[in-house]
Short mmCIF file of C-alpha atoms in Angstrom, two decimals:
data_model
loop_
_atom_site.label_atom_id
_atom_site.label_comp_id
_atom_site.label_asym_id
_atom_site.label_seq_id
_atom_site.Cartn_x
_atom_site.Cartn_y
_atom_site.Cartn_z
CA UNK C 1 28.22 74.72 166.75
CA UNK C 2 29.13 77.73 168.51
CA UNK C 3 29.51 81.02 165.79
CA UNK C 4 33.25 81.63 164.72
CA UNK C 5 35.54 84.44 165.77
CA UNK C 6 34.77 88.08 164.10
CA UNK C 7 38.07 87.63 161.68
CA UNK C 8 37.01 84.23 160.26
CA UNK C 9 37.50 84.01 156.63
CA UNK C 10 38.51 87.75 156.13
CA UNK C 11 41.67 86.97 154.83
CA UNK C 12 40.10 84.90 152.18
CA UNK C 13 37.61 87.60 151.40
CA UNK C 14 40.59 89.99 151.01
CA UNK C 15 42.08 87.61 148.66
CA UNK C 16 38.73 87.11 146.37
CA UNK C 17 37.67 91.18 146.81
CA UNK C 18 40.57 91.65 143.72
CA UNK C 19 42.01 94.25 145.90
CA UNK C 20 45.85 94.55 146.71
CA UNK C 21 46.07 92.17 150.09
CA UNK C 22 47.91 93.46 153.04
CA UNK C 23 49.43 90.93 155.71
CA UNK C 24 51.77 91.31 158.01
CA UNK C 25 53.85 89.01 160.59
CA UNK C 26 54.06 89.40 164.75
CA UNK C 27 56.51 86.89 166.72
CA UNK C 28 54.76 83.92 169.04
CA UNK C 29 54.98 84.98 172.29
CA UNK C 30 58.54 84.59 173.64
CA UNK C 31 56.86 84.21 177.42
CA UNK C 32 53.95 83.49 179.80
CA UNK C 33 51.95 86.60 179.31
CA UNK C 34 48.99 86.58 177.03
CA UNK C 35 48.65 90.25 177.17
CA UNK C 36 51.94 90.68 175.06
CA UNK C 37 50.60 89.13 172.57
CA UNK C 38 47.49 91.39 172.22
CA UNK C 39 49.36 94.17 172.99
CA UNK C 40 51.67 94.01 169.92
CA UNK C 41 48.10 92.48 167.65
CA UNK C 42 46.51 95.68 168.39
CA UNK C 43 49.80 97.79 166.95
CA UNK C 44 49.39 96.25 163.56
CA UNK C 45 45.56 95.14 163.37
CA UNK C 46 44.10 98.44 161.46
CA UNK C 47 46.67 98.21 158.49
CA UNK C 48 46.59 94.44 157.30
CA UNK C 49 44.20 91.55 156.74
CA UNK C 50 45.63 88.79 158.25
CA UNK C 51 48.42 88.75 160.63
CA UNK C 52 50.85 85.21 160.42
CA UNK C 53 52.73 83.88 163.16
CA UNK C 54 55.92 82.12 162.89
CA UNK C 55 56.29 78.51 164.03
CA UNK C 56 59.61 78.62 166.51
CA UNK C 57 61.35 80.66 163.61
CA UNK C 58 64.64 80.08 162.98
CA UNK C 59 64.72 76.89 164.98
CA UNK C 60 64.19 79.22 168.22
CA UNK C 61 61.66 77.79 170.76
CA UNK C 62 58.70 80.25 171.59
CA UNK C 63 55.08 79.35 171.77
CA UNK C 64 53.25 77.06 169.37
CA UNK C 65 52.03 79.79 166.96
CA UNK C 66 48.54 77.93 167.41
CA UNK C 67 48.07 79.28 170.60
CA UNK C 68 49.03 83.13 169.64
CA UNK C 69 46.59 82.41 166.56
CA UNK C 70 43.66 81.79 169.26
CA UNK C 71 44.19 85.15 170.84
CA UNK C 72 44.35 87.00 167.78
CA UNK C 73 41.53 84.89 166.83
CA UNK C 74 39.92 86.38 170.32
CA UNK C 75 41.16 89.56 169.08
CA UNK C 76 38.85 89.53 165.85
CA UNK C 77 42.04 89.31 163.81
CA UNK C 78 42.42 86.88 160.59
CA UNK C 79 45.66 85.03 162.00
CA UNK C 80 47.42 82.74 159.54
CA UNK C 81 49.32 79.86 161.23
CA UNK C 82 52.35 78.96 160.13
CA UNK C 83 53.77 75.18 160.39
CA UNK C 84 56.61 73.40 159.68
CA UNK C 85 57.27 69.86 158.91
CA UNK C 86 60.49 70.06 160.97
CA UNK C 87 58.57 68.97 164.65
CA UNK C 88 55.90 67.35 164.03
CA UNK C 89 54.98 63.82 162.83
CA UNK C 90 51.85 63.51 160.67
CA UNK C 91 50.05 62.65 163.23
CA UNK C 92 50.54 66.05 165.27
CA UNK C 93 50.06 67.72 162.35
CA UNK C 94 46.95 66.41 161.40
CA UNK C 95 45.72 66.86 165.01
CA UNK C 96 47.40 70.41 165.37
CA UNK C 97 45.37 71.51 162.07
CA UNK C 98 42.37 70.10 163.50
CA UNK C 99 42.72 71.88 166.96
CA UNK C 100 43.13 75.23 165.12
CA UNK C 101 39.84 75.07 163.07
CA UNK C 102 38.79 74.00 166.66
CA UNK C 103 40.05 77.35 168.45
CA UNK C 104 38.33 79.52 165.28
CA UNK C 105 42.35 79.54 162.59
CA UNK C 106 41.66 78.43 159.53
CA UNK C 107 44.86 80.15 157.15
CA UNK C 108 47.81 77.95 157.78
CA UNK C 109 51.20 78.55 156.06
CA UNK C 110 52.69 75.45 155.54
CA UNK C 111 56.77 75.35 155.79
CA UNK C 112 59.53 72.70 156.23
CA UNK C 113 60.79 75.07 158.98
CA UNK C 114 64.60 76.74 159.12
CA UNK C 115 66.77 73.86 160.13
CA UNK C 116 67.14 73.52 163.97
CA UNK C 117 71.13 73.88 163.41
CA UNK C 118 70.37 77.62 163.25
CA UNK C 119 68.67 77.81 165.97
CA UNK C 120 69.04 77.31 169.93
CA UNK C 121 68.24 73.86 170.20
CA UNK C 122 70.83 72.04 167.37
CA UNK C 123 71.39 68.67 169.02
CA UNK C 124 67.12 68.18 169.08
CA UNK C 125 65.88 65.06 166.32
CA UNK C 126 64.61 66.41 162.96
CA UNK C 127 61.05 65.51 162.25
CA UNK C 128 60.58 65.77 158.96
CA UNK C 129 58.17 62.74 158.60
CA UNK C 130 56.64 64.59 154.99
CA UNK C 131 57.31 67.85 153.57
CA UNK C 132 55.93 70.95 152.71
CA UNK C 133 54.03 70.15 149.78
CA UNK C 134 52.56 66.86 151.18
CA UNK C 135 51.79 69.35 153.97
CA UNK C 136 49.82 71.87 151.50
CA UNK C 137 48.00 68.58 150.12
CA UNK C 138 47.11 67.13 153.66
CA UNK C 139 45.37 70.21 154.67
CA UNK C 140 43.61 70.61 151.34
CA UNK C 141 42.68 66.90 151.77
CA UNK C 142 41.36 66.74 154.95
CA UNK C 143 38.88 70.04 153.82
CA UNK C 144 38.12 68.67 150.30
CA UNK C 145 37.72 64.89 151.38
CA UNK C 146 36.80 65.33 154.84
CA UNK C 147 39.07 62.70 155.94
CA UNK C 148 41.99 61.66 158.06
CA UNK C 149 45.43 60.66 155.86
CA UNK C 150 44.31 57.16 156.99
CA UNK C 151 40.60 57.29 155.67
CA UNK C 152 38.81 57.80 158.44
CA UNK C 153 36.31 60.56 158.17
CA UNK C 154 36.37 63.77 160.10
CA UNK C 155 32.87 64.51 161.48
CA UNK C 156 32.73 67.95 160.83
CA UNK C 157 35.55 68.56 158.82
CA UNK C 158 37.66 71.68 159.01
CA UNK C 159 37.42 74.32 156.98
CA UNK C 160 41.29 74.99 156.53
CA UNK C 161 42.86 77.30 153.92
CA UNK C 162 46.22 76.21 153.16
CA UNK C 163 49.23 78.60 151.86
CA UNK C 164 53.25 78.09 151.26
CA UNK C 165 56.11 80.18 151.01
CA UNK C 166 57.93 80.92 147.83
CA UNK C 167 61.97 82.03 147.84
CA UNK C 168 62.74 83.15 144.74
CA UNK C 169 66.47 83.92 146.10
CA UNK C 170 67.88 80.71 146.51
CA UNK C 171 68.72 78.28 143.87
CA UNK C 172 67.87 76.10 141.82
CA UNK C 173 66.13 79.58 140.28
CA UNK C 174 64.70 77.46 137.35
CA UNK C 175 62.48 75.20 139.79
CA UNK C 176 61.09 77.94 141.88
CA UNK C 177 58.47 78.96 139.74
CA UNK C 178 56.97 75.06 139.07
CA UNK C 179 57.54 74.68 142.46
CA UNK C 180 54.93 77.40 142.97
CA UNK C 181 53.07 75.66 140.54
CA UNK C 182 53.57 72.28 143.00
CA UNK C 183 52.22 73.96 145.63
CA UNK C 184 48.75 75.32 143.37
CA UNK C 185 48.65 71.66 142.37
CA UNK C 186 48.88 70.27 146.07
CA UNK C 187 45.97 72.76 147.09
CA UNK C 188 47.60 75.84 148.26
CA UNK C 189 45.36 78.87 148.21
CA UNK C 190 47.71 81.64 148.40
CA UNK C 191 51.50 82.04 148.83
CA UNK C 192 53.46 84.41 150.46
CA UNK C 193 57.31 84.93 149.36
CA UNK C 194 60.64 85.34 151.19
CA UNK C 195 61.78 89.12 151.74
CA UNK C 196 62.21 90.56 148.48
CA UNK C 197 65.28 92.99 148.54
CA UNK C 198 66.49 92.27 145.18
CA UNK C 199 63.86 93.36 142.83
CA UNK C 200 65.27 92.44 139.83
CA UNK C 201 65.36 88.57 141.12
CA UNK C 202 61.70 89.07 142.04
CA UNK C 203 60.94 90.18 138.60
CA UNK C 204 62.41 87.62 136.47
CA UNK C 205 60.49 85.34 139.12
CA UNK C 206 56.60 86.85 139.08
CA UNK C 207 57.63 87.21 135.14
CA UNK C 208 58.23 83.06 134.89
CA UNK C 209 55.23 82.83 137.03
CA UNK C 210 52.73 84.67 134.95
CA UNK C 211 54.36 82.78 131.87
CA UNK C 212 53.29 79.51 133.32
CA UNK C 213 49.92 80.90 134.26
CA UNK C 214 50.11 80.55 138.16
CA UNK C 215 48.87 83.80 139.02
CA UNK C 216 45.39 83.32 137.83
CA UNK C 217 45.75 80.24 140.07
CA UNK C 218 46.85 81.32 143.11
CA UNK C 219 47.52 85.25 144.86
CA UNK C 220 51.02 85.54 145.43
CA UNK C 221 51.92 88.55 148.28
CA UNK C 222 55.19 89.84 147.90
CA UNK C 223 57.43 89.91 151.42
CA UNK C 224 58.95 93.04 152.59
CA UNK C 225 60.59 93.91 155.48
CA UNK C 226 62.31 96.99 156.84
CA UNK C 227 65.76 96.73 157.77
CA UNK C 228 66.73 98.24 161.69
CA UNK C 229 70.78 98.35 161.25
CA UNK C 230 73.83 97.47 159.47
CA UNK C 231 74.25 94.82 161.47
CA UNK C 232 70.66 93.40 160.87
CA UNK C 233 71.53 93.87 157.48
CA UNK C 234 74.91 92.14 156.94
CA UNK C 235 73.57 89.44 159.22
CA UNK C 236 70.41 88.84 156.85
CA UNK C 237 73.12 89.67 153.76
CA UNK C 238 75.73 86.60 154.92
CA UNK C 239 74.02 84.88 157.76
CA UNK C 240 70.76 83.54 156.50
CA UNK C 241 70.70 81.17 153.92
CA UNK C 242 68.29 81.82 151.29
CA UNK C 243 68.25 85.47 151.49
CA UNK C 244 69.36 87.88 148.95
CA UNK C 245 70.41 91.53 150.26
CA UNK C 246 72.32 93.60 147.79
CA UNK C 247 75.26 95.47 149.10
CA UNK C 248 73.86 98.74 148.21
CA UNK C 249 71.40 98.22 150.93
CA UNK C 250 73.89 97.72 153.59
CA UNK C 251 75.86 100.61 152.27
CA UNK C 252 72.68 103.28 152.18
CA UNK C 253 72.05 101.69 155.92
CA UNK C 254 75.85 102.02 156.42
CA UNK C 255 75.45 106.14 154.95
CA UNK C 256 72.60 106.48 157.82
CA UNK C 257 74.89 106.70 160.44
CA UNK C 258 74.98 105.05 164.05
CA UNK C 259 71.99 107.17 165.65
CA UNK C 260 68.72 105.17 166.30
CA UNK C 261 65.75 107.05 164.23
CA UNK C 262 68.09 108.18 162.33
CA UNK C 263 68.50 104.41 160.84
CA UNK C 264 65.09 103.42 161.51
CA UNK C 265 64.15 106.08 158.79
CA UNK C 266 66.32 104.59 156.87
CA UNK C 267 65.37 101.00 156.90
CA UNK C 268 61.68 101.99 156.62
CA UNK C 269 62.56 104.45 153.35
CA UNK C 270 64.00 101.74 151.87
CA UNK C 271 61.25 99.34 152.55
CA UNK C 272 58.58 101.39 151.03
CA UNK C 273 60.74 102.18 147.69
CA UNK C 274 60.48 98.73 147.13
CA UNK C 275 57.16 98.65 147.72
CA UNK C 276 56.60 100.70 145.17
CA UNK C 277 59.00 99.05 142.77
CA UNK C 278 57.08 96.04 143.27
CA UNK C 279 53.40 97.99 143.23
CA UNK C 280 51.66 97.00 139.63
CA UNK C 281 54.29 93.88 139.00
CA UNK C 282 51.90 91.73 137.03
CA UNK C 283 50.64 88.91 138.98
CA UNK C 284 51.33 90.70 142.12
CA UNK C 285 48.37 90.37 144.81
CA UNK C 286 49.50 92.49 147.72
CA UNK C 287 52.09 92.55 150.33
CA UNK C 288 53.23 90.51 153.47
CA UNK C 289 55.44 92.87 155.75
CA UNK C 290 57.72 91.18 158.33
CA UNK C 291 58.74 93.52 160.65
CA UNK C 292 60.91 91.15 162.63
CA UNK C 293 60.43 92.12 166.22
CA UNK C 294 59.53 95.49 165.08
CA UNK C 295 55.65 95.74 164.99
CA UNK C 296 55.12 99.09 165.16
CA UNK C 297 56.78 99.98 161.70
CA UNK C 298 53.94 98.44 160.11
CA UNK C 299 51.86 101.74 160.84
CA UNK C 300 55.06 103.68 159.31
CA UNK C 301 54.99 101.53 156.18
CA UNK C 302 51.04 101.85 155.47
CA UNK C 303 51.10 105.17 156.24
CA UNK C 304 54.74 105.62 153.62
CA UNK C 305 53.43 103.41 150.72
CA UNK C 306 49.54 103.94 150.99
CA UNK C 307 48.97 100.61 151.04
CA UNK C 308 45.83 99.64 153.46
CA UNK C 309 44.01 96.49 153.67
CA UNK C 310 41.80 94.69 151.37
CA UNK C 311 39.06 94.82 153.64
CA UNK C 312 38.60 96.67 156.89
CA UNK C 313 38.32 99.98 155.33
CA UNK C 314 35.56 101.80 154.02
CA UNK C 315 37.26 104.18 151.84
CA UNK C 316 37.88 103.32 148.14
CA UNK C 317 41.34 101.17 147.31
CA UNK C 318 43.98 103.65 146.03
CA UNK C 319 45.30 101.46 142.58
CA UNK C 320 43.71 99.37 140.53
CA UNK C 321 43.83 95.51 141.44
CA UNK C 322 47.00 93.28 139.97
CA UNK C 323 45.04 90.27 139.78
CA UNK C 324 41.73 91.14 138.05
CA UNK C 325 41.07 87.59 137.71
CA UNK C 326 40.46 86.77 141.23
CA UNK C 327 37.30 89.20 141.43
CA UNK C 328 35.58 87.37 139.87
CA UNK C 329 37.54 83.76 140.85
CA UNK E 1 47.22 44.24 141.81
CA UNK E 2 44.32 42.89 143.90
CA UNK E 3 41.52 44.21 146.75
CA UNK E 4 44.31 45.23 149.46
CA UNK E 5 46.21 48.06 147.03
CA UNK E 6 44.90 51.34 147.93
CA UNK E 7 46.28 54.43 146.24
CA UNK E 8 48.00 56.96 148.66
CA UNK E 9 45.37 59.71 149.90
CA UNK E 10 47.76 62.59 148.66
CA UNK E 11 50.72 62.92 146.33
CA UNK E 12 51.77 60.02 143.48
CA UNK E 13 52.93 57.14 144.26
CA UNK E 14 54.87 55.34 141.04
CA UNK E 15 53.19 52.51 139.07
CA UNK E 16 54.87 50.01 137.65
CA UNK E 17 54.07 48.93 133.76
CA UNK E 18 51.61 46.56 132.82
CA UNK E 19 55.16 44.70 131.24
CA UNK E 20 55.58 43.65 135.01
CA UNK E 21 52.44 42.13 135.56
CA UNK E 22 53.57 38.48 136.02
CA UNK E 23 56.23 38.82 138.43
CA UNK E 24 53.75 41.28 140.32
CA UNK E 25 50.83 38.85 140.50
CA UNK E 26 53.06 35.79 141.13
CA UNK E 27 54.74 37.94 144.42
CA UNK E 28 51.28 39.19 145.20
CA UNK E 29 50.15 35.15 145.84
CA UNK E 30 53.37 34.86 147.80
CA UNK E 31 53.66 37.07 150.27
CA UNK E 32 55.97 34.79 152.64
CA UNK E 33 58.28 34.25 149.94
CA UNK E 34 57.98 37.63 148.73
CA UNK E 35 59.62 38.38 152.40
CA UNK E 36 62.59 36.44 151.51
CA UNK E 37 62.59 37.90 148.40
CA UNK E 38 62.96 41.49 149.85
CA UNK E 39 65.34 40.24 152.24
CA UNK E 40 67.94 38.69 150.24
CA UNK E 41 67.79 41.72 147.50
CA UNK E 42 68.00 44.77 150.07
CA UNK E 43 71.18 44.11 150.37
CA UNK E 44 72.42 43.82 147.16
CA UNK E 45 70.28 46.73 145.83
CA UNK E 46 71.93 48.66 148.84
CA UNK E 47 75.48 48.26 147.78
CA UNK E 48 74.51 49.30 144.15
CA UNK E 49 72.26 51.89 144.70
CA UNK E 50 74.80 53.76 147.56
CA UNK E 51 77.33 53.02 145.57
CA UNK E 52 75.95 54.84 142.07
CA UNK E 53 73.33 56.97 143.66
CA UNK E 54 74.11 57.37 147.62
CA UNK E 55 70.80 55.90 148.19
CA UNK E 56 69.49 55.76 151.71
CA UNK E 57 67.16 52.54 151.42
CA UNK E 58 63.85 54.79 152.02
CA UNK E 59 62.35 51.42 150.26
CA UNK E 60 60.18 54.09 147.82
CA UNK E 61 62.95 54.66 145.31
CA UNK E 62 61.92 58.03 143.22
CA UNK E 63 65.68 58.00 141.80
CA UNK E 64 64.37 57.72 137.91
CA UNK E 65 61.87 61.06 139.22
CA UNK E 66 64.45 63.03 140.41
CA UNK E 67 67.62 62.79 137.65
CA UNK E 68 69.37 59.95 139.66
CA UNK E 69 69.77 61.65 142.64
CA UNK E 70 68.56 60.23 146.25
CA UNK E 71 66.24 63.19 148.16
CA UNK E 72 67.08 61.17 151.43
CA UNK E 73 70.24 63.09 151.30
CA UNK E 74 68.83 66.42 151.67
CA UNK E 75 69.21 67.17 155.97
CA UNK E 76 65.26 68.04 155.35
CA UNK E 77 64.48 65.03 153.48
CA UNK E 78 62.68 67.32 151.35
CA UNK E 79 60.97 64.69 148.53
CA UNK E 80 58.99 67.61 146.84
CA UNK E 81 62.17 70.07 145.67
CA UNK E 82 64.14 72.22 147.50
CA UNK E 83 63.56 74.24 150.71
CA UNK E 84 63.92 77.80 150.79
CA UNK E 85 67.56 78.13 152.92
CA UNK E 86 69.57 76.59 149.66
CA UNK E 87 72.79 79.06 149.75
CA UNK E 88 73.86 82.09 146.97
CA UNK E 89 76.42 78.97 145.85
CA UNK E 90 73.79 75.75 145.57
CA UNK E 91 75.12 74.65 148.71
CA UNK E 92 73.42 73.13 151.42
CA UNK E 93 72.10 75.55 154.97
CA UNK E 94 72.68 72.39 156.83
CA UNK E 95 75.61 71.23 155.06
CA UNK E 96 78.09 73.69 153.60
CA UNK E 97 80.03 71.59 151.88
CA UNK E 98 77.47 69.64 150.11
CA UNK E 99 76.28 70.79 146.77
CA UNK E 100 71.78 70.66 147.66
CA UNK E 101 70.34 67.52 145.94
CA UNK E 102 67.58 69.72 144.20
CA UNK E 103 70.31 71.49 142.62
CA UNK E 104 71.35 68.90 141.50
CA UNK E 105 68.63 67.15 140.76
CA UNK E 106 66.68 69.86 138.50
CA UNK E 107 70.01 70.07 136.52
CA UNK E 108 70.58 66.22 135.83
CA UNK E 109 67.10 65.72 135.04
CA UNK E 110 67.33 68.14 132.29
CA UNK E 111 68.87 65.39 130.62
CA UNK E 112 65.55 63.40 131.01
CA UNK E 113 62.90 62.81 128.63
CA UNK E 114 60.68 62.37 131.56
CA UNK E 115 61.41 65.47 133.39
CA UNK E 116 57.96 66.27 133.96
CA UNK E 117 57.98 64.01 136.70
CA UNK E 118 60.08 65.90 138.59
CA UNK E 119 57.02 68.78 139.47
CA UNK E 120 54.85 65.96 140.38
CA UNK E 121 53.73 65.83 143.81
CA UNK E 122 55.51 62.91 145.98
CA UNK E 123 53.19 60.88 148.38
CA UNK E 124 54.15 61.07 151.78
CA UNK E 125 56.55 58.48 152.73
CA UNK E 126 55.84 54.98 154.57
CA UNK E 127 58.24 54.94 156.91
CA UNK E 128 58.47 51.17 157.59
CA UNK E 129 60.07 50.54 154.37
CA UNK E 130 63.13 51.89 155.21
CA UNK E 131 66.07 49.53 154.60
CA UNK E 132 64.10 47.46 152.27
CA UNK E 133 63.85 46.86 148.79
CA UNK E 134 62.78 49.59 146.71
CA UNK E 135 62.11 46.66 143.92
CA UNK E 136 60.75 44.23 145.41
CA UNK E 137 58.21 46.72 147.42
CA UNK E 138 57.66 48.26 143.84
CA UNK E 139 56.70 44.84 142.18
CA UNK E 140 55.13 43.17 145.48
CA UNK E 141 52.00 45.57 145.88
CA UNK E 142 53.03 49.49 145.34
CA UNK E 143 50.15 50.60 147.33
CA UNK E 144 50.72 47.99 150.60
CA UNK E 145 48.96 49.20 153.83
CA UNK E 146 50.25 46.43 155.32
CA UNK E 147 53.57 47.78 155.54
CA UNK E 148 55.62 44.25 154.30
CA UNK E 149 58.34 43.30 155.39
#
């Protein structure tokens, strides 16, 4: 067996080093050209420890996010895969999940997938053989047992490490945090939450989830993302399903004015005061910044909160870890 | 419950009670009539079951898991809990109009001594069930891999 890609198990390493975890997300490519993909890895690959690509978000075709994976994989980046339920049969999956341990991705974020009614293709057939959780447990399954869903053995099996998502902005608010605790019980390794830009919400929600005990079970990175207009932000505000902006973000984007940086500044100020609302939540273990088409604000948001990866720097972490516990997990 | 019942690799599957053992083994040595069996109640259990529950005839009822309220409906067939797009009001992303099962589902099983079993994990569905009898699956061998009738 050839020797895996530079990146391999970093992001896992991050997770374990009790450090705060940085991650951030970069598009599939929307086209033919390998190089774009690289192009916009290397903007974002000194500030984060893993960097996840979306699996034809919001029901909008671009390239299977295994194939970006490989070439971040080539890149000596940590990628983390994301899949959803919503095109694939379990067979695919199963095979898709095997073909990225093949091609050196082992982090997959397992989804149901926005609805394809959002998206660009609304008249395709919804998949949706199993769901996310089953998802989360096949994965673990086929590392732990070393087996195929049907029994048959896997010879070598793949060393996957499965994730999920967490929104703690959409109802039933009662059930998200078991359904966190679902997820632990399925196998998932780590989770990474929808954009938080209501922090009370977020509080109430990490505060339910350290009640029940799931941080010392699983990291949970907190999503942030900096908003680019007023439009971006009513559209996220009454357009997206599941997403929580509070008007006195649109407003403050509103007060920026019409002129490009001077907006940009904006969005990024806001996303790094929340940042640092969240920084030292209990239970919190890092960030996961999705700059939605918008890679190179990841450098401004490092550089605005301090926060800096896990691992990939030499120099000492700037605050004390929110999950002591996983040291020494 | 015999050599052929295999539990499902991931997820829970629901077990009947040993009080059901008779009618269990006696289907078990039967499968032919067992057939019949499942094809003559389907229907029955469909009218019922739409009727109370608007059950979709998945053939792996979780109904008593989930506070009475059929998962099939959800656009995302989500048999696990709810998906992240569930709207400000409880609504549906797929839907508008329709109030999201899990909403409904986490508040009606409140009401449940057996709530628990709502944060269990599901096993993945077997697909060639659908449109047959949730019971008569249930009681005939829980655990098939032979995918009857």
């Amino acid at each position: 067996m050839s020797a895996p890609p530079a990146g391999w198990g970093r992001f896992e390493q991050a997770l374990v080093s009790g450090r705060p975890v940085v991650t951030c997300e970069i598009g599939s490519a929307d086209g033919a050209d390998p190089e774009d993909v690289r192009k916009r890895a290397r903007l974002v690959r000194d500030h984060v420890d893993a960097v996840n690509v979306p699996d034809n978000t919001g029901g909008m075709v671009h390239a299977s996010p295994l194939s970006s994976c490989a070439i971040l994989a080539q890149e000596g980046i940590d990628p983390v895969m994301h899949m959803t339920v919503r095109d694939r049969n379990r067979l695919a999956l199963q095979s898709d999940l095997l073909s990225a341990a093949l091609l050196g991705v082992r982090n997959v974020l397992c989804l149901s997938g926005d609805h394809m009614v959002h998206g660009d293709h609304p008249d395709t057939k919804p998949v949706y053989d199993i769901d996310s959780v089953q998802l989360v447990a096949l994965a673990a399954h086929m590392t732990r047992e070393g087996t195929y869903l049907s029994g048959r053995p896997i010879k070598p099996p793949p060393s996957l490490f499965p994730g999920a998502a967490a929104n703690p902005f959409a109802p039933p608010y009662e059930f998200r945090p078991l359904r966190v605790g679902k997820k632990v019980d399925a196998g998932a390794r780590f989770i990474q939450t929808q954009i938080v830009f209501n922090v009370a919400r977020f509080r109430t929600f990490m505060e339910r989830v350290v009640d029940l005990g799931l941080h010392k079970r699983v990291p949970i990175l907190a999503g942030v993302a900096p908003v680019r207009s007023v439009k971006a932000a009513t559209f996220m505000r009454d357009g997206v399903p599941g997403m929580d902006v509070p008007d006195a973000i649109v407003r403050r984007m509103e007060a920026a004015g019409d002129k490009k940086a001077r907006r940009e500044e904006e969005g990024i100020r806001i996303c790094v005061e929340i940042i640092d609302e969240l920084r030292g939540m209990p239970g919190l273990a890092g960030f996961h910044l999705m700059p939605i088409a918008w890679e190179a604000a990841v450098a401004t948001i490092s550089k605005g909160a301090g926060l800096r990866p896990a691992l990939g720097s030499s120099r000492p972490p700037l605050h004390a870890s929110p999950v002591p516990e996983l040291a020494s997990a | 419950m015999g050599d052929r019942a295999s539990r499902p690799a991931i997820g829970f599957r629901y077990e009947p009670p040993p009080l059901f053992r008779w009618p269990m083994g006696f289907l078990q040595r039967h499968p032919r009539l067992t057939r019949q069996v499942n094809r003559a109640a389907a229907p029955f259990e469909n009218l019922t079951k739409v009727i109370l529950f608007s059950c979709n005839m998945c053939g792996q009822c979780v109904l008593h898991e989930t506070g009475f309220t059929c998962p099939m409906n959800c656009p995302k067939q989500n048999r696990d809990g709810p998906c992240g797009g569930v709207r400000a009001n409880g609504h549906c992303e797929v839907i508008p109009e329709m109030v999201c099962v899990w909403v409904k589902a986490e508040r009606r099983s409140r009401r449940l001594p057996w709530r628990r079993d709502l944060f269990r994990v599901q096993a993945p569905l077997d697909w060639r069930r659908k449109g047959s009898s949730a019971i008569v699956n249930m009681l005939a061998d829980p655990f098939a891999e032979d995918g009857e009738p």
